[in-house]
mmCIF file of C-alpha atoms in Angstrom:
data_model
loop_
_atom_site.group_PDB
_atom_site.id
_atom_site.type_symbol
_atom_site.label_atom_id
_atom_site.label_comp_id
_atom_site.label_asym_id
_atom_site.label_seq_id
_atom_site.Cartn_x
_atom_site.Cartn_y
_atom_site.Cartn_z
ATOM 1 C CA MET R 1143 -22.181 -4.297 12.029
ATOM 2 C CA SER R 1144 -19.171 -3.519 9.940
ATOM 3 C CA LYS R 1145 -16.188 -5.441 8.906
ATOM 4 C CA GLN R 1146 -13.094 -4.350 10.361
ATOM 5 C CA SER R 1147 -10.104 -4.870 7.793
ATOM 6 C CA LYS R 1148 -6.894 -6.147 8.683
ATOM 7 C CA PRO R 1149 -3.919 -3.354 8.731
ATOM 8 C CA SER R 1150 -1.619 -3.835 5.272
ATOM 9 C CA THR R 1151 2.083 -4.531 5.721
ATOM 10 C CA ALA R 1152 4.862 -1.501 4.984
ATOM 11 C CA THR R 1153 5.354 -4.543 2.067
ATOM 12 C CA GLU R 1154 2.155 -4.600 0.326
ATOM 13 C CA LYS R 1155 1.555 -0.853 0.922
ATOM 14 C CA LEU R 1156 5.115 -0.323 -0.870
ATOM 15 C CA ARG R 1157 3.833 -2.806 -3.708
ATOM 16 C CA GLU R 1158 1.142 -0.796 -4.416
ATOM 17 C CA LEU R 1159 3.202 2.217 -4.398
ATOM 18 C CA GLN R 1160 4.793 1.255 -6.995
ATOM 19 C CA ARG R 1161 1.758 0.554 -9.853
ATOM 20 C CA LEU R 1162 1.226 3.588 -12.276
ATOM 21 C CA GLU R 1163 -2.409 4.064 -11.333
ATOM 22 C CA LEU R 1164 -4.335 2.887 -8.448
ATOM 23 C CA GLY R 1165 -8.011 1.602 -7.980
ATOM 24 C CA THR R 1166 -9.942 1.475 -5.152
ATOM 25 C CA LYS R 1167 -8.517 -1.767 -3.753
ATOM 26 C CA SER R 1168 -5.584 -0.104 -3.745
ATOM 27 C CA ILE R 1169 -6.254 2.832 -2.145
ATOM 28 C CA ALA R 1170 -7.945 0.599 0.620
ATOM 29 C CA ILE R 1171 -4.392 -1.109 1.265
ATOM 30 C CA LEU R 1172 -2.427 2.044 1.615
ATOM 31 C CA LYS R 1173 -4.869 3.704 3.799
ATOM 32 C CA ASP R 1174 -6.081 0.591 6.004
ATOM 33 C CA CYS R 1175 -9.949 1.686 5.665
ATOM 34 C CA GLY R 1176 -12.395 -0.303 3.893
ATOM 35 C CA MET R 1177 -13.748 -0.507 0.215
ATOM 36 C CA ARG R 1178 -16.251 2.046 0.705
ATOM 37 C CA LYS R 1179 -13.710 4.276 2.331
ATOM 38 C CA ALA R 1180 -11.335 3.881 -0.125
ATOM 39 C CA GLY R 1181 -14.026 4.815 -2.461
ATOM 40 C CA ASP R 1182 -14.794 8.018 -1.298
ATOM 41 C CA LEU R 1183 -10.936 8.806 -0.971
ATOM 42 C CA LYS R 1184 -10.671 7.834 -4.774
ATOM 43 C CA ARG R 1185 -13.797 10.099 -5.883
ATOM 44 C CA GLN R 1186 -12.027 12.923 -3.753
ATOM 45 C CA VAL R 1187 -8.826 12.321 -6.086
ATOM 46 C CA GLN R 1188 -10.516 12.322 -9.068
ATOM 47 C CA ARG R 1189 -12.433 15.652 -8.162
ATOM 48 C CA LYS R 1190 -8.829 17.498 -7.353
ATOM 49 C CA ILE R 1191 -7.569 16.123 -10.556
ATOM 50 C CA ILE R 1192 -10.453 17.782 -12.727
ATOM 51 C CA GLU R 1193 -10.563 20.683 -10.819
ATOM 52 C CA SER R 1194 -6.713 21.019 -11.373
ATOM 53 C CA GLY R 1195 -7.759 20.823 -14.786
ATOM 54 C CA LYS R 1196 -6.451 17.423 -16.145
ATOM 55 C CA ILE R 1197 -7.818 14.705 -17.662
ATOM 56 C CA LEU R 1198 -8.152 11.917 -15.768
ATOM 57 C CA PRO R 1199 -7.234 9.003 -18.063
ATOM 58 C CA SER R 1200 -9.256 6.179 -16.415
ATOM 59 C CA GLU R 1201 -12.842 6.353 -14.457
ATOM 60 C CA LEU R 1202 -11.665 3.301 -12.765
ATOM 61 C CA ARG R 1203 -8.156 4.220 -11.587
ATOM 62 C CA VAL R 1204 -6.141 7.308 -10.601
ATOM 63 C CA PRO R 1205 -2.435 8.151 -11.269
ATOM 64 C CA THR R 1206 -0.434 7.347 -8.694
ATOM 65 C CA ALA R 1207 1.779 10.192 -7.594
ATOM 66 C CA TYR R 1208 -1.452 12.384 -7.003
ATOM 67 C CA ALA R 1209 -3.029 9.844 -4.877
ATOM 68 C CA VAL R 1210 -0.041 10.271 -3.181
ATOM 69 C CA LYS R 1211 0.030 14.007 -2.741
ATOM 70 C CA ALA R 1212 -4.258 14.548 -2.366
ATOM 71 C CA LEU R 1213 -4.050 11.834 0.641
ATOM 72 C CA MET R 1214 -0.873 13.056 2.207
ATOM 73 C CA ILE R 1215 0.605 9.750 2.207
ATOM 74 C CA ASP R 1216 4.459 9.048 3.560
ATOM 75 C CA GLU R 1217 6.123 7.148 0.998
ATOM 76 C CA LYS R 1218 9.387 7.560 2.453
ATOM 77 C CA ARG R 1219 8.324 5.920 5.827
ATOM 78 C CA ILE R 1220 6.377 3.355 4.034
ATOM 79 C CA ARG R 1221 9.483 2.372 2.213
ATOM 80 C CA GLU R 1222 11.355 2.568 5.478
ATOM 81 C CA LEU R 1223 9.130 -0.153 7.426
ATOM 82 C CA ALA R 1224 9.183 -2.160 3.946
ATOM 83 C CA ALA R 1225 12.916 -2.210 4.429
ATOM 84 C CA ILE R 1226 12.851 -2.956 7.982
ATOM 85 C CA GLU R 1227 10.438 -5.934 7.678
ATOM 86 C CA ALA R 1228 12.478 -7.512 4.800
ATOM 87 C CA ALA R 1229 15.152 -7.989 7.250
ATOM 88 C CA GLU R 1230 13.503 -9.311 10.178
ATOM 89 C CA GLN R 1231 11.790 -11.428 7.373
ATOM 90 C CA GLN R 1232 15.694 -12.566 6.213
ATOM 91 C CA LYS R 1233 16.802 -12.889 9.919
ATOM 92 C CA ARG R 1234 13.163 -15.485 10.647
ATOM 93 C CA ASP R 1235 14.095 -17.439 7.074
ATOM 94 C CA THR R 1236 17.767 -17.343 8.419
ATOM 95 C CA HIS R 1237 16.818 -19.091 12.059
ATOM 96 C CA ALA R 1238 14.422 -20.963 10.453
ATOM 97 C CA ASP R 1239 17.104 -22.664 7.856
ATOM 98 C CA GLN R 1240 19.657 -23.003 11.307
ATOM 99 C CA SER R 1241 17.398 -24.857 12.767
ATOM 100 C CA LYS R 1242 16.419 -27.142 10.479
ATOM 101 C CA VAL R 1243 20.111 -27.944 10.109
ATOM 102 C CA SER R 1244 20.468 -28.926 13.394
ATOM 103 C CA GLN R 1245 17.447 -31.495 13.650
ATOM 104 C CA ASN R 1246 18.978 -32.756 10.394
ATOM 105 C CA ARG R 1247 22.149 -33.974 12.900
#
């Protein structure tokens, strides 16, 4: 029985998008899939890079720009969702701080 991977937050995905190169774990986070599927996707990106006549700098990683393009990752949507998550987190933090102050009185 396979283990279900938990969906990654947009903030986690954005952190991975800011990397220069992506490994299997980064692809798993971006695509919300398991490590085996992420490895297959990484090999698929590597094949596309080689077929285009480019040289891979490393067997372990693929350039982020190629991965985003090849895997059709919607970078704009991830950035928008990460901004929404950050605003919600700030709102929760503010509310928690206000409740602490009211409890101390």
